[in-house]
mmCIF file of C-alpha atoms and ligand atoms in Angstrom:
data_model
loop_
_atom_site.group_PDB
_atom_site.id
_atom_site.type_symbol
_atom_site.label_atom_id
_atom_site.label_comp_id
_atom_site.label_asym_id
_atom_site.label_seq_id
_atom_site.Cartn_x
_atom_site.Cartn_y
_atom_site.Cartn_z
ATOM 1 C CA MET A 1 33.530 197.636 100.111
ATOM 2 C CA LYS A 2 36.518 197.978 97.897
ATOM 3 C CA GLU A 3 36.493 200.592 95.239
ATOM 4 C CA GLU A 4 36.525 199.279 91.700
ATOM 5 C CA SER A 5 39.839 201.028 91.221
ATOM 6 C CA ASP A 6 41.319 198.825 93.984
ATOM 7 C CA ILE A 7 40.233 195.614 92.290
ATOM 8 C CA PHE A 8 41.264 196.670 88.843
ATOM 9 C CA PRO A 9 45.021 195.989 89.087
ATOM 10 C CA TYR A 10 44.341 192.319 89.892
ATOM 11 C CA ILE A 11 42.376 191.718 86.732
ATOM 12 C CA ARG A 12 44.781 190.277 84.202
ATOM 13 C CA GLU A 13 43.341 188.801 81.028
ATOM 14 C CA ARG A 14 46.859 187.792 80.102
ATOM 15 C CA ARG A 15 46.788 184.996 82.708
ATOM 16 C CA LEU A 16 44.583 183.107 80.289
ATOM 17 C CA ARG A 17 47.312 183.308 77.640
ATOM 18 C CA SER A 18 50.366 182.707 79.765
ATOM 19 C CA SER A 19 51.394 179.306 78.398
ATOM 20 C CA LYS A 20 50.572 177.141 75.438
ATOM 21 C CA ASN A 21 48.765 174.591 77.578
ATOM 22 C CA ILE A 22 46.708 177.191 79.382
ATOM 23 C CA ARG A 23 45.736 178.571 75.983
ATOM 24 C CA GLU A 24 44.723 175.047 74.960
ATOM 25 C CA LEU A 25 42.709 174.692 78.167
ATOM 26 C CA VAL A 26 40.623 177.800 77.560
ATOM 27 C CA ALA A 27 40.357 177.730 73.759
ATOM 28 C CA GLU A 28 36.717 178.336 72.855
ATOM 29 C CA THR A 29 36.774 176.969 69.329
ATOM 30 C CA SER A 30 37.852 173.684 67.845
ATOM 31 C CA PHE A 31 37.340 171.913 64.573
ATOM 32 C CA LYS A 32 38.070 168.560 62.999
ATOM 33 C CA ALA A 33 39.015 167.433 59.526
ATOM 34 C CA SER A 34 35.491 166.007 59.306
ATOM 35 C CA ASN A 35 34.100 169.561 59.327
ATOM 36 C CA LEU A 36 35.864 170.205 56.024
ATOM 37 C CA MET A 37 34.337 169.621 52.601
ATOM 38 C CA LEU A 38 36.606 169.395 49.571
ATOM 39 C CA PRO A 39 35.402 170.742 46.195
ATOM 40 C CA ILE A 40 36.479 168.689 43.165
ATOM 41 C CA PHE A 41 36.308 169.700 39.483
ATOM 42 C CA ILE A 42 35.467 166.707 37.308
ATOM 43 C CA ILE A 43 36.060 166.452 33.550
ATOM 44 C CA SER A 44 34.934 163.590 31.349
ATOM 45 C CA GLY A 45 37.134 160.804 30.082
ATOM 46 C CA GLU A 46 39.998 158.989 31.737
ATOM 47 C CA GLY A 47 43.544 159.683 32.814
ATOM 48 C CA LYS A 48 43.393 163.440 32.404
ATOM 49 C CA SER A 49 44.389 166.078 34.930
ATOM 50 C CA GLN A 50 44.558 169.737 33.977
ATOM 51 C CA GLU A 51 46.086 172.724 35.652
ATOM 52 C CA ILE A 52 43.946 175.729 36.607
ATOM 53 C CA GLN A 53 46.097 178.754 36.051
ATOM 54 C CA SER A 54 44.517 181.021 38.663
ATOM 55 C CA MET A 55 44.302 178.226 41.273
ATOM 56 C CA PRO A 56 47.803 176.770 41.617
ATOM 57 C CA GLU A 57 47.840 173.176 42.941
ATOM 58 C CA ILE A 58 44.124 172.648 42.207
ATOM 59 C CA ARG A 59 43.312 170.591 39.130
ATOM 60 C CA ARG A 60 40.465 169.517 36.936
ATOM 61 C CA GLU A 61 40.518 165.756 36.733
ATOM 62 C CA THR A 62 38.729 162.755 35.297
ATOM 63 C CA SER A 63 36.801 160.585 37.748
ATOM 64 C CA ASP A 64 39.398 157.796 37.821
ATOM 65 C CA ILE A 65 41.934 160.294 39.166
ATOM 66 C CA ALA A 66 39.359 161.990 41.406
ATOM 67 C CA VAL A 67 38.696 158.614 43.055
ATOM 68 C CA ASP A 68 42.328 158.322 44.108
ATOM 69 C CA ASN A 69 42.230 161.820 45.545
ATOM 70 C CA VAL A 70 39.042 161.034 47.453
ATOM 71 C CA GLY A 71 40.859 158.029 48.938
ATOM 72 C CA LYS A 72 43.790 160.184 50.031
ATOM 73 C CA ALA A 73 41.485 162.821 51.521
ATOM 74 C CA LEU A 74 39.545 160.140 53.442
ATOM 75 C CA ASP A 75 42.852 158.981 54.915
ATOM 76 C CA LEU A 76 43.366 162.527 56.168
ATOM 77 C CA GLY A 77 39.973 162.500 57.896
ATOM 78 C CA ILE A 78 38.086 164.532 55.283
ATOM 79 C CA LYS A 79 34.741 162.824 54.804
ATOM 80 C CA SER A 80 32.812 164.999 52.381
ATOM 81 C CA PHE A 81 33.261 166.214 48.831
ATOM 82 C CA LEU A 82 31.505 168.745 46.613
ATOM 83 C CA LEU A 83 31.539 167.836 42.938
ATOM 84 C CA PHE A 84 31.466 170.272 40.019
ATOM 85 C CA GLY A 85 31.159 168.955 36.477
ATOM 86 C CA ILE A 86 32.754 170.380 33.386
ATOM 87 C CA PRO A 87 31.139 168.811 30.314
ATOM 88 C CA ASP A 88 32.841 168.277 26.956
ATOM 89 C CA ALA A 89 30.166 170.288 25.190
ATOM 90 C CA LYS A 90 28.010 173.153 26.394
ATOM 91 C CA ASP A 91 24.684 174.242 24.922
ATOM 92 C CA GLU A 92 21.956 176.847 25.295
ATOM 93 C CA LEU A 93 19.891 174.720 27.719
ATOM 94 C CA GLY A 94 22.711 173.252 29.771
ATOM 95 C CA THR A 95 21.590 169.708 28.962
ATOM 96 C CA GLY A 96 24.824 168.238 30.316
ATOM 97 C CA ALA A 97 23.682 169.208 33.801
ATOM 98 C CA TYR A 98 20.699 166.849 33.810
ATOM 99 C CA ASP A 99 22.005 164.095 31.533
ATOM 100 C CA LYS A 100 21.694 160.816 33.501
ATOM 101 C CA ASN A 101 25.004 159.734 32.001
ATOM 102 C CA GLY A 102 26.638 163.130 32.250
ATOM 103 C CA VAL A 103 29.980 163.807 33.851
ATOM 104 C CA ILE A 104 28.627 164.132 37.409
ATOM 105 C CA PRO A 105 26.315 161.080 37.593
ATOM 106 C CA LEU A 106 29.164 158.962 36.192
ATOM 107 C CA ALA A 107 31.663 160.395 38.669
ATOM 108 C CA ILE A 108 29.287 159.834 41.598
ATOM 109 C CA ARG A 109 28.842 156.171 40.654
ATOM 110 C CA ILE A 110 32.579 155.620 40.289
ATOM 111 C CA ILE A 111 33.458 157.305 43.581
ATOM 112 C CA LYS A 112 30.612 155.676 45.526
ATOM 113 C CA LYS A 113 31.553 152.235 44.224
ATOM 114 C CA GLU A 114 35.077 152.598 45.574
ATOM 115 C CA TYR A 115 34.268 154.613 48.704
ATOM 116 C CA PRO A 116 30.622 154.190 49.731
ATOM 117 C CA GLU A 117 31.345 155.979 53.006
ATOM 118 C CA ALA A 118 32.456 159.192 51.291
ATOM 119 C CA VAL A 119 29.763 161.845 51.662
ATOM 120 C CA ILE A 120 29.175 163.109 48.146
ATOM 121 C CA ALA A 121 27.559 166.465 47.499
ATOM 122 C CA ALA A 122 26.819 167.561 43.936
ATOM 123 C CA ASP A 123 26.532 171.193 42.926
ATOM 124 C CA VAL A 124 23.258 171.804 41.089
ATOM 125 C CA CYS A 125 23.483 174.649 38.585
ATOM 126 C CA LEU A 126 23.499 175.236 34.851
ATOM 127 C CA CYS A 127 26.379 177.702 34.450
ATOM 128 C CA GLU A 128 29.067 175.060 33.889
ATOM 129 C CA TYR A 129 26.876 173.547 31.177
ATOM 130 C CA THR A 130 25.477 176.548 29.277
ATOM 131 C CA ILE A 131 27.187 178.283 26.363
ATOM 132 C CA HIS A 132 26.361 181.701 27.797
ATOM 133 C CA GLY A 133 27.657 180.757 31.249
ATOM 134 C CA HIS A 134 24.568 181.909 33.149
ATOM 135 C CA CYS A 135 23.031 179.863 35.953
ATOM 136 C CA GLY A 136 19.629 179.605 34.282
ATOM 137 C CA ILE A 137 17.815 179.586 30.962
ATOM 138 C CA VAL A 138 18.164 182.826 29.018
ATOM 139 C CA LYS A 139 15.009 184.254 27.446
ATOM 140 C CA GLY A 140 15.236 187.571 25.648
ATOM 141 C CA GLY A 141 18.453 188.450 27.444
ATOM 142 C CA ILE A 142 16.955 187.697 30.857
ATOM 143 C CA ILE A 143 17.775 184.753 33.123
ATOM 144 C CA ASP A 144 14.347 183.150 33.411
ATOM 145 C CA ASN A 145 13.558 181.846 36.877
ATOM 146 C CA ASP A 146 10.639 179.523 36.327
ATOM 147 C CA THR A 147 11.800 177.717 33.186
ATOM 148 C CA THR A 148 15.064 176.988 35.013
ATOM 149 C CA LEU A 149 13.438 175.301 38.032
ATOM 150 C CA PRO A 150 12.395 172.001 36.375
ATOM 151 C CA LEU A 151 15.870 171.659 34.863
ATOM 152 C CA LEU A 152 17.503 172.098 38.251
ATOM 153 C CA SER A 153 15.085 169.485 39.616
ATOM 154 C CA GLU A 154 16.056 167.089 36.822
ATOM 155 C CA ALA A 155 19.722 167.598 37.589
ATOM 156 C CA ALA A 156 19.193 167.028 41.320
ATOM 157 C CA LEU A 157 17.224 163.852 40.542
ATOM 158 C CA ALA A 158 19.977 162.546 38.263
ATOM 159 C CA TYR A 159 22.612 163.128 40.961
ATOM 160 C CA ALA A 160 20.483 161.666 43.763
ATOM 161 C CA ARG A 161 19.735 158.587 41.661
ATOM 162 C CA ALA A 162 23.436 158.179 40.919
ATOM 163 C CA GLY A 163 24.042 158.053 44.673
ATOM 164 C CA ALA A 164 24.752 161.607 45.814
ATOM 165 C CA ASP A 165 24.117 162.057 49.532
ATOM 166 C CA ILE A 166 23.609 165.788 49.161
ATOM 167 C CA VAL A 167 22.404 167.981 46.315
ATOM 168 C CA ALA A 168 23.506 171.598 46.483
ATOM 169 C CA PRO A 169 21.537 174.077 44.372
ATOM 170 C CA SER A 170 23.680 177.135 43.660
ATOM 171 C CA SER A 171 21.841 178.943 40.876
ATOM 172 C CA MET A 172 20.039 181.455 43.145
ATOM 173 C CA MET A 173 16.749 180.909 41.319
ATOM 174 C CA ASP A 174 13.816 181.635 43.631
ATOM 175 C CA GLY A 175 12.028 178.472 44.694
ATOM 176 C CA GLN A 176 14.864 176.141 43.702
ATOM 177 C CA VAL A 177 14.886 174.293 47.025
ATOM 178 C CA LYS A 178 11.138 173.721 46.964
ATOM 179 C CA ALA A 179 11.193 172.529 43.365
ATOM 180 C CA ILE A 180 13.985 170.061 44.096
ATOM 181 C CA ARG A 181 12.435 168.803 47.351
ATOM 182 C CA ILE A 182 9.127 168.136 45.614
ATOM 183 C CA ALA A 183 10.818 166.400 42.671
ATOM 184 C CA LEU A 184 12.848 164.182 44.990
ATOM 185 C CA ASN A 185 9.832 163.255 47.060
ATOM 186 C CA GLU A 186 7.706 162.507 44.006
ATOM 187 C CA ALA A 187 10.471 160.164 42.872
ATOM 188 C CA GLY A 188 10.365 158.422 46.248
ATOM 189 C CA ILE A 189 13.735 159.802 47.303
ATOM 190 C CA ASN A 190 13.457 160.921 50.896
ATOM 191 C CA ASP A 191 16.970 160.633 52.247
ATOM 192 C CA THR A 192 18.928 162.984 50.024
ATOM 193 C CA LEU A 193 19.921 166.159 51.800
ATOM 194 C CA ILE A 194 19.553 169.559 50.230
ATOM 195 C CA MET A 195 22.387 171.932 51.065
ATOM 196 C CA SER A 196 21.240 175.229 49.670
ATOM 197 C CA TYR A 197 23.508 178.049 48.614
ATOM 198 C CA SER A 198 20.987 180.269 50.361
ATOM 199 C CA SER A 199 22.905 183.464 50.712
ATOM 200 C CA LYS A 200 25.203 183.577 47.761
ATOM 201 C CA PHE A 201 26.573 186.971 46.838
ATOM 202 C CA ALA A 202 27.523 188.320 43.423
ATOM 203 C CA SER A 203 31.196 188.267 44.322
ATOM 204 C CA ALA A 204 34.387 189.135 42.496
ATOM 205 C CA LEU A 205 35.933 186.247 44.421
ATOM 206 C CA TYR A 206 34.449 183.665 42.033
ATOM 207 C CA GLY A 207 36.844 184.635 39.213
ATOM 208 C CA PRO A 208 39.245 181.688 39.516
ATOM 209 C CA PHE A 209 36.338 179.207 39.742
ATOM 210 C CA ARG A 210 34.988 180.546 36.480
ATOM 211 C CA GLU A 211 38.338 179.910 34.852
ATOM 212 C CA ALA A 212 38.286 176.378 36.259
ATOM 213 C CA ALA A 213 34.736 175.672 35.102
ATOM 214 C CA GLY A 214 34.778 177.788 31.948
ATOM 215 C CA SER A 215 31.620 179.430 33.288
ATOM 216 C CA ARG A 216 32.309 183.125 32.915
ATOM 217 C CA PRO A 217 29.088 184.717 31.562
ATOM 218 C CA THR A 218 29.465 185.753 27.926
ATOM 219 C CA PHE A 219 27.175 188.745 28.507
ATOM 220 C CA GLY A 220 26.147 190.752 31.543
ATOM 221 C CA ASP A 221 26.802 189.568 35.071
ATOM 222 C CA ARG A 222 25.063 187.566 37.802
ATOM 223 C CA LYS A 223 23.722 190.561 39.724
ATOM 224 C CA THR A 224 20.067 189.938 38.827
ATOM 225 C CA TYR A 225 20.106 186.637 40.716
ATOM 226 C CA GLN A 226 23.080 186.551 43.091
ATOM 227 C CA MET A 227 22.867 188.874 46.090
ATOM 228 C CA ASP A 228 24.096 192.441 46.442
ATOM 229 C CA TYR A 229 26.915 192.514 48.999
ATOM 230 C CA ARG A 230 25.425 195.576 50.648
ATOM 231 C CA ASN A 231 22.529 193.491 51.954
ATOM 232 C CA GLY A 232 22.847 191.513 55.160
ATOM 233 C CA ARG A 233 19.248 191.398 56.325
ATOM 234 C CA GLN A 234 18.263 190.089 52.922
ATOM 235 C CA ALA A 235 20.694 187.204 53.401
ATOM 236 C CA ILE A 236 18.785 186.212 56.530
ATOM 237 C CA ARG A 237 15.525 186.303 54.588
ATOM 238 C CA GLU A 238 17.017 184.089 51.878
ATOM 239 C CA ILE A 239 18.006 181.542 54.510
ATOM 240 C CA GLU A 240 14.580 181.709 56.165
ATOM 241 C CA LEU A 241 12.865 181.014 52.856
ATOM 242 C CA ASP A 242 15.144 178.077 52.053
ATOM 243 C CA LEU A 243 14.382 176.544 55.429
ATOM 244 C CA ARG A 244 10.673 176.830 54.747
ATOM 245 C CA GLU A 245 11.237 175.247 51.327
ATOM 246 C CA GLY A 246 12.894 172.228 52.885
ATOM 247 C CA ALA A 247 16.659 172.820 52.995
ATOM 248 C CA ASP A 248 18.614 170.613 55.428
ATOM 249 C CA VAL A 249 21.776 172.717 55.407
ATOM 250 C CA VAL A 250 22.103 176.380 54.454
ATOM 251 C CA MET A 251 25.186 178.125 53.159
ATOM 252 C CA VAL A 252 26.819 181.503 53.323
ATOM 253 C CA LYS A 253 29.108 182.202 50.385
ATOM 254 C CA PRO A 254 31.801 183.546 50.185
ATOM 255 C CA ALA A 255 33.097 183.095 53.750
ATOM 256 C CA MET A 256 35.942 185.516 54.423
ATOM 257 C CA PHE A 257 34.116 188.821 53.847
ATOM 258 C CA TYR A 258 30.766 187.512 55.114
ATOM 259 C CA MET A 259 31.509 186.311 58.640
ATOM 260 C CA ASP A 260 28.854 188.656 60.063
ATOM 261 C CA LEU A 261 26.245 186.637 58.207
ATOM 262 C CA ILE A 262 27.626 183.273 59.281
ATOM 263 C CA SER A 263 27.378 184.526 62.837
ATOM 264 C CA LYS A 264 23.834 185.881 62.461
ATOM 265 C CA ALA A 265 22.665 182.708 60.750
ATOM 266 C CA LYS A 266 24.115 180.637 63.574
ATOM 267 C CA ASP A 267 22.316 182.725 66.211
ATOM 268 C CA ARG A 268 19.020 182.676 64.368
ATOM 269 C CA PHE A 269 18.612 179.166 62.972
ATOM 270 C CA ASN A 270 19.004 175.736 64.537
ATOM 271 C CA ILE A 271 20.267 174.118 61.388
ATOM 272 C CA PRO A 272 23.738 173.215 60.156
ATOM 273 C CA ILE A 273 25.446 176.188 58.526
ATOM 274 C CA ALA A 274 27.973 175.734 55.743
ATOM 275 C CA ALA A 275 30.462 178.439 54.794
ATOM 276 C CA TYR A 276 32.137 178.335 51.402
ATOM 277 C CA SER A 277 35.617 179.784 51.336
ATOM 278 C CA VAL A 278 35.627 180.346 47.598
ATOM 279 C CA SER A 279 38.177 180.224 44.809
ATOM 280 C CA GLY A 280 39.217 183.870 45.143
ATOM 281 C CA GLU A 281 39.952 183.354 48.837
ATOM 282 C CA TYR A 282 42.105 180.393 47.909
ATOM 283 C CA SER A 283 43.960 182.294 45.202
ATOM 284 C CA MET A 284 44.570 185.396 47.336
ATOM 285 C CA ILE A 285 46.172 183.310 50.055
ATOM 286 C CA LYS A 286 48.068 181.149 47.573
ATOM 287 C CA GLY A 287 49.372 184.158 45.686
ATOM 288 C CA ALA A 288 50.590 186.001 48.772
ATOM 289 C CA ALA A 289 52.117 182.809 50.184
ATOM 290 C CA PHE A 290 53.834 182.080 46.884
ATOM 291 C CA ASN A 291 55.511 185.466 47.085
ATOM 292 C CA GLY A 292 56.597 184.828 50.645
ATOM 293 C CA TRP A 293 54.460 187.696 51.922
ATOM 294 C CA ILE A 294 52.425 185.656 54.397
ATOM 295 C CA ASN A 295 52.822 182.327 56.160
ATOM 296 C CA GLU A 296 50.348 180.072 54.366
ATOM 297 C CA ASN A 297 49.804 177.524 57.153
ATOM 298 C CA ASP A 298 49.311 180.166 59.830
ATOM 299 C CA VAL A 299 46.892 182.139 57.674
ATOM 300 C CA LEU A 300 44.918 178.984 56.923
ATOM 301 C CA MET A 301 44.508 178.099 60.588
ATOM 302 C CA GLU A 302 43.440 181.651 61.359
ATOM 303 C CA LEU A 303 40.910 181.593 58.531
ATOM 304 C CA VAL A 304 39.388 178.230 59.395
ATOM 305 C CA TYR A 305 39.169 178.929 63.117
ATOM 306 C CA SER A 306 37.577 182.291 62.358
ATOM 307 C CA ILE A 307 34.954 180.714 60.116
ATOM 308 C CA LYS A 308 34.271 178.123 62.808
ATOM 309 C CA ARG A 309 34.185 180.765 65.553
ATOM 310 C CA ALA A 310 31.696 182.770 63.502
ATOM 311 C CA GLY A 311 29.431 179.728 63.621
ATOM 312 C CA ALA A 312 29.900 177.521 60.568
ATOM 313 C CA ASP A 313 29.528 173.775 61.065
ATOM 314 C CA ILE A 314 30.753 172.851 57.592
ATOM 315 C CA ILE A 315 33.682 174.596 55.950
ATOM 316 C CA ILE A 316 34.022 174.164 52.216
ATOM 317 C CA THR A 317 37.558 174.909 51.075
ATOM 318 C CA TYR A 318 40.014 174.016 48.320
ATOM 319 C CA TYR A 319 42.594 173.944 51.093
ATOM 320 C CA SER A 320 40.889 171.033 52.901
ATOM 321 C CA GLU A 321 43.748 168.560 52.421
ATOM 322 C CA LYS A 322 46.389 171.028 53.492
ATOM 323 C CA ILE A 323 44.388 172.048 56.559
ATOM 324 C CA ALA A 324 43.856 168.393 57.497
ATOM 325 C CA GLU A 325 47.604 167.811 57.164
ATOM 326 C CA ILE A 326 48.367 170.774 59.415
ATOM 327 C CA LEU A 327 45.837 169.502 61.994
ATOM 328 C CA ARG A 328 47.464 166.101 61.905
ATOM 329 C CA SER A 329 50.950 167.527 62.465
ATOM 330 C CA LYS A 330 49.881 169.549 65.534
HETATM 331 C C1 PBG B 401 27.982 177.878 40.246
HETATM 332 C C2 PBG B 401 28.950 178.095 41.319
HETATM 333 C C3 PBG B 401 29.928 179.081 41.423
HETATM 334 C C4 PBG B 401 30.645 178.805 42.563
HETATM 335 C C5 PBG B 401 30.081 177.684 43.146
HETATM 336 N N1 PBG B 401 29.003 177.274 42.363
HETATM 337 C C6 PBG B 401 30.338 180.158 40.503
HETATM 338 C C7 PBG B 401 29.507 181.316 40.222
HETATM 339 O O1 PBG B 401 28.453 181.550 40.812
HETATM 340 O O2 PBG B 401 29.936 182.021 39.304
HETATM 341 C C8 PBG B 401 31.829 179.584 43.040
HETATM 342 C C9 PBG B 401 32.797 178.826 43.839
HETATM 343 C C10 PBG B 401 34.121 179.434 43.984
HETATM 344 O O3 PBG B 401 34.404 180.565 43.535
HETATM 345 O O4 PBG B 401 34.957 178.753 44.588
HETATM 346 N N2 PBG B 401 26.771 178.511 40.391
HETATM 347 ZN ZN1 ZN B 402 25.740 178.746 38.440
#
């Protein structure tokens, strides 16, 4: 019997890295453009496209322009889109969110007419539509869970009826998935998926999104409904509950700082996991790249492969087109 110390010199992990093609041969993780989902900010009207100061190269656009961009993304192999609506007028009850002829139902119809094969997901929340910028109805300074639920259900119904393939509740109200699933079923809609923002943290990384959507809360913060970033086990419980309530896909959000939870969710649940690489992740990379401090393309590949390696099936990112272009050029 040889001593372990005799065998040791012959073990060389570096053999597995010795050439590009050997590295390709043993690579554990891969992903395709079809794993990417592109978020789109929609404004009402026609022919308008607006800059978002804290998200260079991302724009708010009217649906006629969004349609063209969906076409271009489809050509790159991106097959799914996550729509956010920014209404002309906001009010106390966020009525624009559940208006059958609101910005999102109209956009869904326009996009689906041109590209029926595009998988359209619609974010379901009130914060883009309320004056106060909170994700639910405010009663006596408190974000009221149960009066918000029927409004979220109405919004989900309006989007499903307009042709959305997926509705994506993001308000972090308890019972939102159940309320929406029941409302859809009572309306005879059985095929619409629910992708729940199950474990969504109260994150400083949403800042640029709130500029884009004009949804910064006018008072307080979102810490009474979005999760505390110190809690990982609680994230698992949130996902468990959403599964019991009828979610088809669950999400971890943000992605970059929360890879431990993507990984745990993947190990625990046999259901597609989405990871949302949020606006602040986009802007951090963009800002550093803009200054020449990092190589944008290399960082993007590292980020996306890491999210995939952690266990996400769906990767939601504002960089989807760029990543698809890099994949294509490889
Ligand atoms: C709305 C919503 C937010 C995001 C997705 N849906 C903002 C928030 O909770 O303030 C953030 C996305 C991003 O930062 O890219 N509930
Ligand atoms: Zn919200």
